[in-house]
Amino acid sequence: MTTDHQDTDTTILDTDVLVVGAGPAGLMLATELRLGGAEVVVVDQRPGPTTESRASTLHARTMEILDSRGLLDELGTPPCEPRGHFGGVPLDLTLPSPHPGQWKVAQTRTEELLQRRAAVLGADLRRRHQLLSLTAEDGVEAEAIGPYGPVRIRARYLVGCDGEDSTVRRLVRAPFPGKDAARELLRADVSGVEVADRRFQRLEHGLAIAATREGVTRVMVHEFGRPAAERGGAEPDFAEVTDVWKRVTGEDISQGTPLWVNAFGDANRQLAHYRHGRVLFAGDAAHRQMPSGGQALNLGVQDAFNLGWKLAAVVRGSAGEDLLDSYHSERHTVGRQVLANIRAQVELLLGGPEVEPARALLTELVALDGVRQHLAGMISGLGIRYDVEGPEIDSGAHPLLGRRLPDAWLEPAERGARRRTTELLRTGRGLLLSLDGDGAPALRATAAPWSDRVAFVADRPAAGGPLPTGQALLVRPDGYVAWAGSGPAGLARALTRWFGTLAADD
Ligand SMILES: Cc1cc2nc3c(=O)[nH]c(=O)nc-3n(C[C@H](O)[C@H](O)[C@H](O)COP(=O)(O)OP(=O)(O)OC[C@H]3O[C@@H](n4cnc5c(N)ncnc54)[C@H](O)[C@@H]3O)c2cc1C
């Protein structure tokens, strides 16, 4: 349990997990840790959710995740756009999901939502607290400076969710290979201008994008061959954006009022290891990328969703530390794939006339539904398949193994109302879902010793849905299928792997 006391002028906190950074990744992690029963302190140097104009897209898998925790009602019905792009080539993102497409939600709203949820679940969020130093051996000891003076936090684990310029990464000297920015996109949110909407318009001298919503026009521009500027962390001037816009489009937008100006470089780096003993990383602290296709925030939120239940199980003592290694192997693999697709997109987007043949070929390829589905699966996060049986899932394995549990209606086997599979994930526990097979009693008996961690549900899948009748699925708290079968063979091994060994008195 988090405790708090004063030692001379230093506040001392003891907790299970210290999360550094209350951006989308840190806040999602805090909610999942609390749901899993871990005590958590979150420190962030900012006074509140971001006020910057940042990410504005929630992809289908992130929406499913929010849905699985009952968080969608609070978002209302945000605008949804089925069409996305790959390097500026139009790409229909629609795949089977209750939430296909890109949902337009400002990052501020996402952070507010997750912050409220973290508070309701009892996370101890300390704003205006800046992490200064840390040591990690058997546990972690961190020093922060808060509004009332120094704070020392002792925790069993620390997770750096402190963004692309991560202090935690620097303090633990974590290798962060990759490349620095060579090119950039300039961006400004501007009022008082009239600019036609442009989706990735490639002109003779550069790329121009413009979209107007509620009286504010967001322009993005890159001039072919222009290198990324060295700005020392500062944002570009509006005049720089208007000059480049003029050279690329011939239009003068300098009379507009800039509400927000920034530049995105094409730096592309990923931590070699997401886990350094008792220090772990999630979100932009673990990977730096151009936010092409709106993937950056979604990638970080999904890192946190993968880590939260695992770390909670480890601090509760119900799982061994090897569960944390699966966090690295699963999310590093996904991150590597996303960073690679972003590098490819950057070439297609920011390259000059020399990339036109590759763009033309890609345009032909995305007309093939298999190609479209592959790219849409990667960008939306719906295509993820974890190697839950490691090291590689057998090609003859059950098609749902390692994939997310599809959202589907279930008819009660005995009494009760119809319900959706997604609703069964609300508690954050694992799930053994027996789908109208005759092996239910044997499955229930096998899973009984884990009943504090894994709920047993025996229902019938609604006709015509994506779930197989007569089979059973073991589903992790993050919604991924860890075992599938029609009898109990292999179930105890999968339960042990993902939900821990049993204590002597279990
Ligand atoms: C200007 C800008 C525009 C962007 N636009 C887009 C976009 O259009 N589309 C898109 O998909 N993505 C965009 N992104 C990327 C997206 O915002 C990030 O991917 C996302 O915020 C990452 O979430 P995170 O939780 O990992 O890190 P962050 O959101 O960066 O959160 C990190 C948190 O850590 C805190 N912190 C840092 N150091 C310390 C410390 N020493 N002590 C305490 N707290 C600390 C920070 O205050 C911050 O709150 C943009 C990013 C920026 C910077």
Coordinates of C-alpha atoms and ligand atoms in Angstrom, one line a residue:
M1 CA 0.0 0.0 0.0
T2 CA 1.3 3.5 -0.8
T3 CA 2.4 5.2 2.4
D4 CA 3.3 8.8 2.8
H5 CA 5.3 10.5 5.6
Q6 CA 7.5 13.5 6.2
D7 CA 11.2 13.3 7.1
T8 CA 12.5 16.8 7.9
D9 CA 11.7 18.6 4.6
T10 CA 11.4 15.5 2.4
T11 CA 8.2 13.7 1.7
I12 CA 8.7 10.0 1.5
L13 CA 6.4 7.7 -0.4
D14 CA 6.5 3.9 -0.4
T15 CA 4.6 2.1 -3.2
D16 CA 4.6 -0.9 -5.5
V17 CA 5.1 0.9 -8.8
L18 CA 6.2 4.4 -9.6
V19 CA 5.1 5.6 -13.0
V20 CA 7.0 8.6 -14.3
G21 CA 4.8 10.5 -16.7
A22 CA 1.1 11.0 -16.9
G23 CA 0.7 11.1 -20.6
P24 CA -1.6 8.6 -22.3
A25 CA 0.8 5.7 -21.7
G26 CA 1.4 6.5 -18.0
L27 CA -2.2 7.1 -17.3
M28 CA -3.3 3.9 -19.0
L29 CA -0.7 2.0 -17.1
A30 CA -1.8 3.5 -13.8
T31 CA -5.4 2.4 -14.4
E32 CA -4.4 -1.2 -15.3
L33 CA -2.0 -1.5 -12.3
R34 CA -4.8 -0.4 -10.0
L35 CA -7.3 -2.8 -11.6
G36 CA -4.7 -5.6 -11.1
G37 CA -4.4 -4.7 -7.4
A38 CA -1.0 -2.9 -7.4
E39 CA -0.4 0.4 -5.5
V40 CA 0.8 3.1 -7.8
V41 CA 2.2 6.6 -7.6
V42 CA 2.4 8.6 -10.8
V43 CA 4.5 11.7 -11.0
D44 CA 4.4 14.3 -13.8
Q45 CA 6.0 17.6 -14.1
R46 CA 3.0 19.1 -15.9
P47 CA 0.1 20.7 -13.9
G48 CA -2.6 18.8 -15.9
P49 CA -3.4 17.0 -19.2
T50 CA -1.6 18.3 -22.2
T51 CA -2.9 21.5 -23.7
E52 CA -0.7 21.1 -26.8
S53 CA -2.3 20.2 -30.1
R54 CA -1.0 16.7 -30.4
A55 CA -2.5 13.3 -31.4
S56 CA -6.0 13.3 -32.6
T57 CA -6.6 9.7 -33.6
L58 CA -7.7 6.7 -31.7
H59 CA -7.4 3.5 -33.9
A60 CA -9.7 0.6 -33.7
R61 CA -7.7 -1.5 -31.3
T62 CA -7.4 1.3 -28.8
M63 CA -11.1 1.9 -29.0
E64 CA -11.6 -1.8 -28.3
I65 CA -9.3 -1.6 -25.3
L66 CA -11.3 1.4 -23.9
D67 CA -14.5 -0.5 -24.6
S68 CA -13.2 -3.6 -22.7
R69 CA -12.8 -1.4 -19.6
G70 CA -16.2 0.3 -20.0
L71 CA -14.7 3.7 -20.9
L72 CA -16.3 4.4 -24.3
D73 CA -19.5 6.0 -23.0
E74 CA -17.6 8.9 -21.6
L75 CA -16.1 9.6 -25.0
G76 CA -19.6 10.0 -26.6
T77 CA -19.6 9.4 -30.3
P78 CA -16.4 11.0 -31.7
P79 CA -16.2 11.6 -35.5
C80 CA -15.1 8.5 -37.3
E81 CA -13.2 8.3 -40.6
P82 CA -12.9 4.8 -42.2
R83 CA -10.3 6.1 -44.6
G84 CA -6.7 6.4 -43.6
H85 CA -3.5 6.3 -45.6
F86 CA -0.2 4.6 -45.9
G87 CA 2.5 7.2 -46.7
G88 CA -0.2 9.4 -48.2
V89 CA -1.7 6.6 -50.4
P90 CA -5.4 6.3 -49.4
L91 CA -6.1 3.1 -47.4
D92 CA -9.4 1.9 -46.2
L93 CA -8.9 0.9 -42.6
T94 CA -12.1 -1.0 -42.2
L95 CA -11.6 -4.5 -40.6
P96 CA -13.9 -6.6 -38.5
S97 CA -14.2 -4.8 -35.2
P98 CA -17.0 -3.0 -33.3
H99 CA -15.0 0.2 -33.8
P100 CA -13.5 0.1 -37.3
G101 CA -11.7 3.2 -38.7
Q102 CA -10.0 6.2 -37.1
W103 CA -11.8 8.0 -34.3
K104 CA -11.1 11.7 -33.9
V105 CA -10.4 12.4 -30.2
A106 CA -8.0 15.1 -29.2
Q107 CA -5.2 13.9 -27.0
T108 CA -6.3 16.2 -24.2
R109 CA -9.6 14.4 -24.0
T110 CA -8.0 11.0 -24.0
E111 CA -5.7 12.1 -21.1
E112 CA -8.7 13.6 -19.2
L113 CA -10.6 10.3 -19.6
L114 CA -7.7 8.2 -18.4
Q115 CA -6.9 10.6 -15.6
R116 CA -10.4 10.4 -14.2
R117 CA -10.4 6.6 -14.4
A118 CA -7.0 6.4 -12.7
A119 CA -8.3 8.6 -9.9
V120 CA -11.5 6.6 -9.5
L121 CA -9.4 3.4 -9.2
G122 CA -7.2 5.0 -6.5
A123 CA -3.9 5.9 -8.3
D124 CA -1.9 8.5 -6.4
L125 CA -1.2 11.1 -9.1
R126 CA 1.2 13.8 -8.2
R127 CA 1.4 16.6 -10.7
R128 CA 4.1 19.3 -10.7
H129 CA 6.5 16.6 -9.6
Q130 CA 9.7 16.3 -11.7
L131 CA 11.8 13.2 -11.5
L132 CA 15.5 14.1 -10.9
S133 CA 17.3 10.9 -10.1
L134 CA 16.9 7.2 -9.4
T135 CA 18.7 4.1 -8.2
A136 CA 17.5 0.6 -8.9
E137 CA 18.8 -2.6 -7.3
D138 CA 16.5 -4.8 -5.2
G139 CA 13.9 -2.0 -5.4
V140 CA 13.9 1.5 -6.9
E141 CA 14.5 4.7 -5.1
A142 CA 13.7 7.9 -6.9
E143 CA 14.0 11.6 -6.1
A144 CA 11.6 14.1 -7.4
I145 CA 11.0 17.8 -6.8
G146 CA 7.4 18.8 -6.1
P147 CA 5.7 22.1 -5.3
Y148 CA 6.3 21.6 -1.6
G149 CA 9.9 20.4 -1.8
P150 CA 11.8 17.2 -2.4
V151 CA 10.0 13.9 -2.5
R152 CA 11.7 10.5 -2.2
I153 CA 9.7 7.6 -3.6
R154 CA 10.6 4.0 -2.9
A155 CA 9.0 1.4 -5.1
R156 CA 9.4 -2.1 -6.2
Y157 CA 9.3 -1.2 -9.9
L158 CA 9.5 2.0 -11.9
V159 CA 8.1 2.5 -15.3
G160 CA 9.4 5.3 -17.5
C161 CA 6.4 6.7 -19.4
D162 CA 8.0 10.1 -19.7
G163 CA 7.9 10.7 -23.4
E164 CA 10.3 11.0 -26.2
D165 CA 13.0 12.9 -24.2
S166 CA 12.7 10.4 -21.3
T167 CA 14.7 11.3 -18.2
V168 CA 14.4 7.7 -17.0
R169 CA 16.0 6.5 -20.2
R170 CA 18.9 8.9 -19.7
L171 CA 19.3 8.0 -16.0
V172 CA 19.5 4.3 -16.6
R173 CA 21.6 4.8 -19.8
A174 CA 19.4 2.6 -21.8
P175 CA 20.7 2.0 -25.3
F176 CA 18.3 3.7 -27.8
P177 CA 19.5 2.8 -31.2
G178 CA 18.1 4.3 -34.4
K179 CA 18.4 7.5 -36.4
D180 CA 18.1 11.2 -35.7
A181 CA 15.7 13.4 -37.7
A182 CA 16.9 14.2 -41.2
R183 CA 13.6 15.7 -42.6
E184 CA 10.6 17.2 -41.0
L185 CA 7.0 18.2 -41.4
L186 CA 6.1 21.7 -40.3
R187 CA 2.6 22.1 -38.8
A188 CA 0.4 25.0 -37.7
D189 CA -3.1 25.2 -36.4
V190 CA -4.3 28.6 -37.8
S191 CA -7.5 30.6 -37.6
G192 CA -8.6 33.3 -39.9
V193 CA -7.5 31.7 -43.2
E194 CA -9.3 30.1 -46.0
V195 CA -7.4 27.2 -47.4
A196 CA -8.9 24.4 -49.4
D197 CA -8.7 21.0 -47.8
R198 CA -5.8 18.9 -49.1
R199 CA -5.1 15.3 -48.3
F200 CA -1.4 14.7 -48.9
Q201 CA -1.2 16.8 -52.0
R202 CA 2.2 16.3 -53.7
L203 CA 3.2 19.4 -55.6
E204 CA 6.3 20.1 -57.6
H205 CA 8.3 21.4 -54.6
G206 CA 6.8 19.6 -51.7
L207 CA 4.0 18.0 -49.8
A208 CA 1.0 20.0 -48.5
I209 CA -1.9 18.9 -46.2
A210 CA -4.7 21.0 -44.9
A211 CA -7.9 20.3 -43.0
T212 CA -10.4 22.8 -41.5
R213 CA -12.5 21.8 -38.5
E214 CA -14.5 24.2 -36.4
G215 CA -12.9 27.3 -37.9
V216 CA -9.3 26.1 -37.3
T217 CA -7.2 25.0 -40.2
R218 CA -4.4 22.6 -39.6
V219 CA -1.7 22.9 -42.3
M220 CA 1.3 20.6 -42.6
V221 CA 4.0 21.1 -45.1
H222 CA 7.4 19.6 -46.2
E223 CA 9.6 21.1 -48.9
F224 CA 11.4 18.3 -50.8
G225 CA 15.1 18.2 -50.0
R226 CA 14.8 20.6 -47.0
P227 CA 16.6 19.1 -44.0
A228 CA 15.3 19.1 -40.4
A229 CA 16.3 22.2 -38.6
E230 CA 18.4 22.1 -35.4
R231 CA 16.0 24.0 -33.0
G232 CA 17.4 22.9 -29.6
G233 CA 13.9 21.8 -28.5
A234 CA 12.2 25.1 -29.5
E235 CA 9.2 25.1 -31.9
P236 CA 9.5 26.8 -35.3
D237 CA 8.2 30.4 -35.9
F238 CA 4.9 30.8 -37.7
A239 CA 6.8 32.8 -40.3
E240 CA 8.9 29.7 -41.1
V241 CA 5.7 27.7 -41.7
T242 CA 4.1 30.4 -43.9
D243 CA 7.3 30.8 -46.0
V244 CA 7.6 27.1 -46.7
W245 CA 3.8 26.9 -47.4
K246 CA 4.1 29.7 -49.9
R247 CA 7.1 28.1 -51.6
V248 CA 5.3 24.8 -51.9
T249 CA 1.7 25.9 -52.6
G250 CA 2.0 29.5 -53.8
E251 CA -0.5 30.6 -51.1
D252 CA 0.0 33.2 -48.5
I253 CA -1.4 32.3 -45.1
S254 CA 0.7 34.8 -43.1
Q255 CA -2.4 36.9 -42.3
G256 CA -3.9 34.0 -40.2
T257 CA -3.5 33.7 -36.5
P258 CA -1.3 30.9 -35.4
L259 CA -2.8 28.9 -32.5
W260 CA -0.2 26.3 -32.4
V261 CA 3.0 25.7 -34.3
N262 CA 5.3 22.7 -34.3
A263 CA 7.6 20.5 -36.3
F264 CA 7.8 16.7 -36.5
G265 CA 11.2 15.2 -37.4
D266 CA 11.5 11.7 -38.8
A267 CA 13.8 10.5 -36.0
N268 CA 13.2 6.7 -35.6
R269 CA 14.6 5.0 -32.5
Q270 CA 13.6 2.1 -30.3
L271 CA 15.0 1.0 -27.0
A272 CA 17.1 -2.2 -27.3
H273 CA 15.3 -3.5 -24.1
Y274 CA 12.0 -2.4 -22.7
R275 CA 13.0 -3.9 -19.4
H276 CA 16.1 -3.0 -17.4
G277 CA 15.7 -5.1 -14.2
R278 CA 13.2 -3.2 -12.1
V279 CA 12.9 -0.3 -14.5
L280 CA 10.6 -0.7 -17.5
F281 CA 9.5 1.6 -20.3
A282 CA 6.3 2.3 -22.2
G283 CA 5.1 4.7 -24.8
D284 CA 7.3 7.3 -26.5
A285 CA 10.0 6.8 -23.8
A286 CA 10.5 3.3 -25.4
H287 CA 10.2 4.4 -29.1
R288 CA 10.6 7.6 -31.0
Q289 CA 8.9 8.0 -34.3
M290 CA 7.2 10.4 -36.6
P291 CA 3.5 10.2 -35.8
S292 CA 2.6 9.1 -39.3
G293 CA -0.8 7.5 -39.6
G294 CA -1.6 8.6 -36.0
Q295 CA 0.1 5.5 -34.7
A296 CA 2.3 7.0 -31.9
L297 CA -0.2 7.5 -29.1
N298 CA -2.0 4.2 -29.9
L299 CA 1.3 2.3 -29.7
G300 CA 2.0 3.7 -26.3
V301 CA -1.4 3.1 -24.9
Q302 CA -1.2 -0.5 -26.1
D303 CA 2.2 -0.9 -24.5
A304 CA 0.7 0.1 -21.2
F305 CA -2.2 -2.2 -21.6
N306 CA 0.1 -5.1 -22.2
L307 CA 2.3 -4.3 -19.2
G308 CA -0.3 -3.3 -16.6
W309 CA -1.8 -6.6 -15.7
K310 CA 1.6 -8.4 -15.9
L311 CA 3.3 -6.0 -13.6
A312 CA 0.4 -6.0 -11.2
A313 CA 0.5 -9.8 -11.1
V314 CA 4.2 -9.8 -10.3
V315 CA 3.9 -7.2 -7.5
R316 CA 1.0 -9.2 -6.1
G317 CA 3.2 -12.2 -6.0
S318 CA 0.9 -14.3 -8.2
A319 CA 3.3 -14.4 -11.2
G320 CA 7.1 -14.7 -11.6
E321 CA 9.3 -12.0 -13.2
D322 CA 9.5 -13.9 -16.5
L323 CA 6.0 -12.6 -17.2
L324 CA 7.7 -9.1 -17.5
D325 CA 10.1 -10.5 -20.1
S326 CA 7.0 -11.4 -22.2
Y327 CA 6.2 -7.6 -22.1
H328 CA 9.5 -6.9 -23.8
S329 CA 9.3 -9.6 -26.4
E330 CA 5.7 -8.9 -27.3
R331 CA 5.8 -5.1 -27.4
H332 CA 9.3 -4.7 -28.7
T333 CA 8.3 -6.8 -31.7
V334 CA 5.1 -4.8 -32.3
G335 CA 7.1 -1.5 -31.9
R336 CA 9.8 -2.7 -34.4
Q337 CA 7.1 -3.4 -37.0
V338 CA 5.3 -0.1 -36.5
L339 CA 8.6 1.8 -36.6
A340 CA 9.5 0.0 -39.8
N341 CA 6.1 0.9 -41.4
I342 CA 6.6 4.5 -40.3
R343 CA 10.1 4.6 -41.9
A344 CA 8.5 3.3 -45.2
Q345 CA 5.7 5.9 -44.9
V346 CA 8.2 8.7 -44.4
E347 CA 10.0 7.8 -47.5
L348 CA 6.8 7.8 -49.5
L349 CA 5.6 11.0 -47.9
L350 CA 8.7 13.2 -47.8
G351 CA 10.6 11.8 -50.7
G352 CA 10.7 13.9 -53.9
P353 CA 9.8 12.8 -57.4
E354 CA 12.1 9.8 -57.1
V355 CA 9.5 8.0 -54.9
E356 CA 6.7 8.4 -57.5
P357 CA 7.2 4.9 -59.0
A358 CA 7.1 3.3 -55.5
R359 CA 3.9 5.3 -54.8
A360 CA 2.3 4.2 -58.0
L361 CA 3.1 0.6 -57.3
L362 CA 1.7 0.8 -53.7
T363 CA -1.5 2.4 -55.1
E364 CA -1.9 -0.7 -57.3
L365 CA -1.1 -3.0 -54.5
V366 CA -3.5 -1.6 -51.9
A367 CA -6.3 -2.3 -54.4
L368 CA -5.7 -6.0 -53.5
D369 CA -7.7 -6.8 -50.5
G370 CA -5.0 -9.0 -48.9
V371 CA -2.5 -6.1 -49.0
R372 CA -5.0 -3.6 -47.8
Q373 CA -6.0 -5.8 -44.9
H374 CA -2.3 -6.4 -43.9
L375 CA -1.5 -2.7 -43.8
A376 CA -4.8 -1.8 -42.1
G377 CA -4.2 -4.5 -39.5
M378 CA -0.8 -3.0 -38.7
I379 CA -2.0 0.6 -38.5
S380 CA -5.2 -0.1 -36.6
G381 CA -3.5 -2.5 -34.2
L382 CA -6.0 -5.2 -35.1
G383 CA -3.5 -7.4 -36.9
I384 CA -1.4 -8.1 -33.8
R385 CA -0.7 -11.7 -33.1
Y386 CA 1.5 -12.4 -30.0
D387 CA 3.6 -15.5 -29.8
V388 CA 1.8 -16.7 -26.8
E389 CA 3.2 -20.2 -27.1
G390 CA 6.6 -18.7 -28.0
P391 CA 9.0 -18.7 -29.7
E392 CA 6.8 -18.9 -32.8
I393 CA 3.2 -19.8 -33.2
D394 CA 2.9 -23.0 -35.2
S395 CA 1.3 -22.4 -38.6
G396 CA -1.3 -25.2 -37.7
A397 CA -2.3 -23.4 -34.5
H398 CA -5.8 -22.4 -33.7
P399 CA -6.5 -19.2 -35.7
L400 CA -7.5 -17.2 -32.6
L401 CA -4.3 -18.2 -30.7
G402 CA -2.3 -15.0 -29.9
R403 CA -5.0 -12.8 -31.4
R404 CA -7.5 -10.6 -29.6
L405 CA -10.8 -12.1 -28.5
P406 CA -13.2 -11.0 -31.1
D407 CA -16.2 -9.0 -30.0
A408 CA -19.2 -11.3 -30.3
W409 CA -22.5 -11.9 -28.7
L410 CA -22.9 -14.8 -26.3
E411 CA -26.1 -16.6 -25.4
P412 CA -26.3 -17.8 -21.8
A413 CA -25.9 -21.6 -21.5
E414 CA -28.4 -21.7 -18.6
R415 CA -30.1 -18.4 -17.6
G416 CA -29.3 -14.7 -17.8
A417 CA -29.1 -12.2 -20.6
R418 CA -27.1 -12.1 -23.9
R419 CA -23.8 -10.4 -23.5
R420 CA -20.8 -9.3 -25.5
T421 CA -17.4 -10.9 -25.0
T422 CA -16.0 -7.4 -24.6
E423 CA -18.1 -6.9 -21.5
L424 CA -16.5 -10.0 -19.9
L425 CA -13.2 -8.2 -19.8
R426 CA -14.3 -5.3 -17.7
T427 CA -12.9 -6.6 -14.4
G428 CA -9.4 -6.9 -15.7
R429 CA -9.3 -10.6 -14.8
G430 CA -8.4 -13.5 -17.1
L431 CA -11.2 -15.4 -18.7
L432 CA -11.8 -19.1 -19.5
L433 CA -14.6 -19.0 -22.0
S434 CA -16.2 -22.4 -22.7
L435 CA -18.3 -22.2 -25.9
D436 CA -21.0 -24.7 -25.6
G437 CA -18.7 -27.7 -25.5
D438 CA -19.3 -30.8 -23.4
G439 CA -15.9 -30.4 -21.8
A440 CA -17.0 -27.6 -19.5
P441 CA -16.9 -29.5 -16.2
A442 CA -13.3 -30.8 -16.9
L443 CA -12.2 -27.3 -17.9
R444 CA -13.8 -25.7 -14.9
A445 CA -12.1 -28.2 -12.6
T446 CA -8.7 -27.6 -14.3
A447 CA -9.0 -23.9 -13.8
A448 CA -10.5 -24.0 -10.3
P449 CA -7.2 -23.3 -8.5
W450 CA -6.8 -20.0 -10.5
S451 CA -10.4 -18.9 -9.9
D452 CA -9.2 -15.8 -8.1
R453 CA -7.5 -14.7 -11.3
V454 CA -9.5 -16.3 -14.1
A455 CA -13.3 -16.1 -14.4
F456 CA -15.0 -19.2 -15.8
V457 CA -17.8 -18.5 -18.3
A458 CA -19.7 -21.2 -20.2
D459 CA -21.9 -19.7 -22.9
R460 CA -23.1 -20.4 -26.4
P461 CA -21.7 -18.2 -29.2
A462 CA -24.5 -16.4 -31.1
A463 CA -25.1 -18.0 -34.5
G464 CA -23.1 -16.5 -37.4
G465 CA -20.5 -14.9 -35.2
P466 CA -16.7 -15.2 -35.2
L467 CA -16.4 -17.7 -32.3
P468 CA -16.0 -21.4 -32.7
T469 CA -18.7 -23.6 -31.1
G470 CA -17.6 -26.6 -29.0
Q471 CA -14.2 -25.0 -28.0
A472 CA -12.8 -23.1 -25.1
L473 CA -10.5 -20.1 -25.1
L474 CA -8.3 -18.8 -22.3
V475 CA -8.1 -15.0 -22.6
R476 CA -5.6 -12.8 -20.9
P477 CA -6.7 -9.6 -19.1
D478 CA -5.6 -7.6 -22.1
G479 CA -8.0 -9.6 -24.3
Y480 CA -5.5 -11.8 -26.2
V481 CA -6.2 -15.6 -26.5
A482 CA -3.5 -17.5 -24.7
W483 CA -4.8 -21.0 -25.2
A484 CA -7.6 -22.7 -27.3
G485 CA -8.8 -26.2 -27.2
S486 CA -11.8 -28.5 -26.8
G487 CA -10.5 -30.4 -23.8
P488 CA -8.2 -29.5 -20.9
A489 CA -5.0 -30.7 -22.6
G490 CA -2.4 -27.9 -22.2
L491 CA -4.7 -25.7 -20.2
A492 CA -2.9 -26.0 -16.9
R493 CA 0.4 -25.2 -18.6
A494 CA -1.1 -22.1 -20.2
L495 CA -2.7 -21.0 -16.9
T496 CA 0.6 -21.4 -15.2
R497 CA 2.5 -19.5 -17.9
W498 CA 0.1 -16.5 -17.9
F499 CA -1.5 -16.5 -14.4
G500 CA 1.3 -17.9 -12.2
T501 CA 2.1 -20.9 -10.2
L502 CA 0.0 -21.7 -7.3
A503 CA 1.1 -21.1 -3.7
A504 CA 1.4 -24.2 -1.5
D505 CA -1.9 -23.4 0.2
D506 CA -3.8 -22.7 -3.0
Ligands
LIG1 C1 4.0 18.6 -30.5 C2 3.5 17.2 -30.7 C3 2.5 16.9 -31.7 C4 2.1 15.6 -31.9 N1 1.1 15.3 -32.8 C5 0.7 14.1 -33.0 C6 -0.3 13.7 -34.0 O1 -0.8 14.6 -34.7 N2 -0.6 12.4 -34.1 C7 -0.1 11.4 -33.3 O2 -0.4 10.3 -33.4 N3 0.8 11.7 -32.4 C8 1.3 13.0 -32.2 N4 2.2 13.3 -31.3 C9 2.8 12.2 -30.6 C10 1.9 11.9 -29.3 O3 1.5 13.0 -28.7 C11 2.7 11.0 -28.4 O4 3.0 9.8 -29.1 C12 2.1 10.6 -27.1 O5 1.9 11.8 -26.3 C13 3.0 9.7 -26.3 O6 2.4 9.4 -25.1 P1 3.3 9.1 -23.9 O7 2.4 8.9 -22.7 O8 4.2 8.0 -24.2 O9 4.2 10.4 -23.7 P2 3.9 11.9 -23.4 O10 2.5 12.1 -23.8 O11 4.9 12.7 -24.0 O12 3.9 12.0 -21.8 C14 5.1 12.0 -21.1 C15 4.8 12.7 -19.8 O13 6.0 12.6 -19.0 C16 6.1 13.8 -18.3 N5 7.6 13.9 -18.0 C17 8.6 14.0 -18.8 N6 9.8 14.1 -18.1 C18 9.4 14.0 -16.8 C19 10.1 14.1 -15.6 N7 11.5 14.1 -15.5 N8 9.5 14.1 -14.4 C20 8.1 14.0 -14.4 N9 7.4 14.0 -15.5 C21 8.0 14.0 -16.7 C22 5.7 14.9 -19.3 O14 5.3 16.1 -18.6 C23 4.5 14.2 -20.0 O15 3.3 14.5 -19.3 C24 2.7 14.6 -31.1 C25 3.7 14.8 -30.2 C26 4.1 16.1 -30.0 C27 5.2 16.4 -29.0

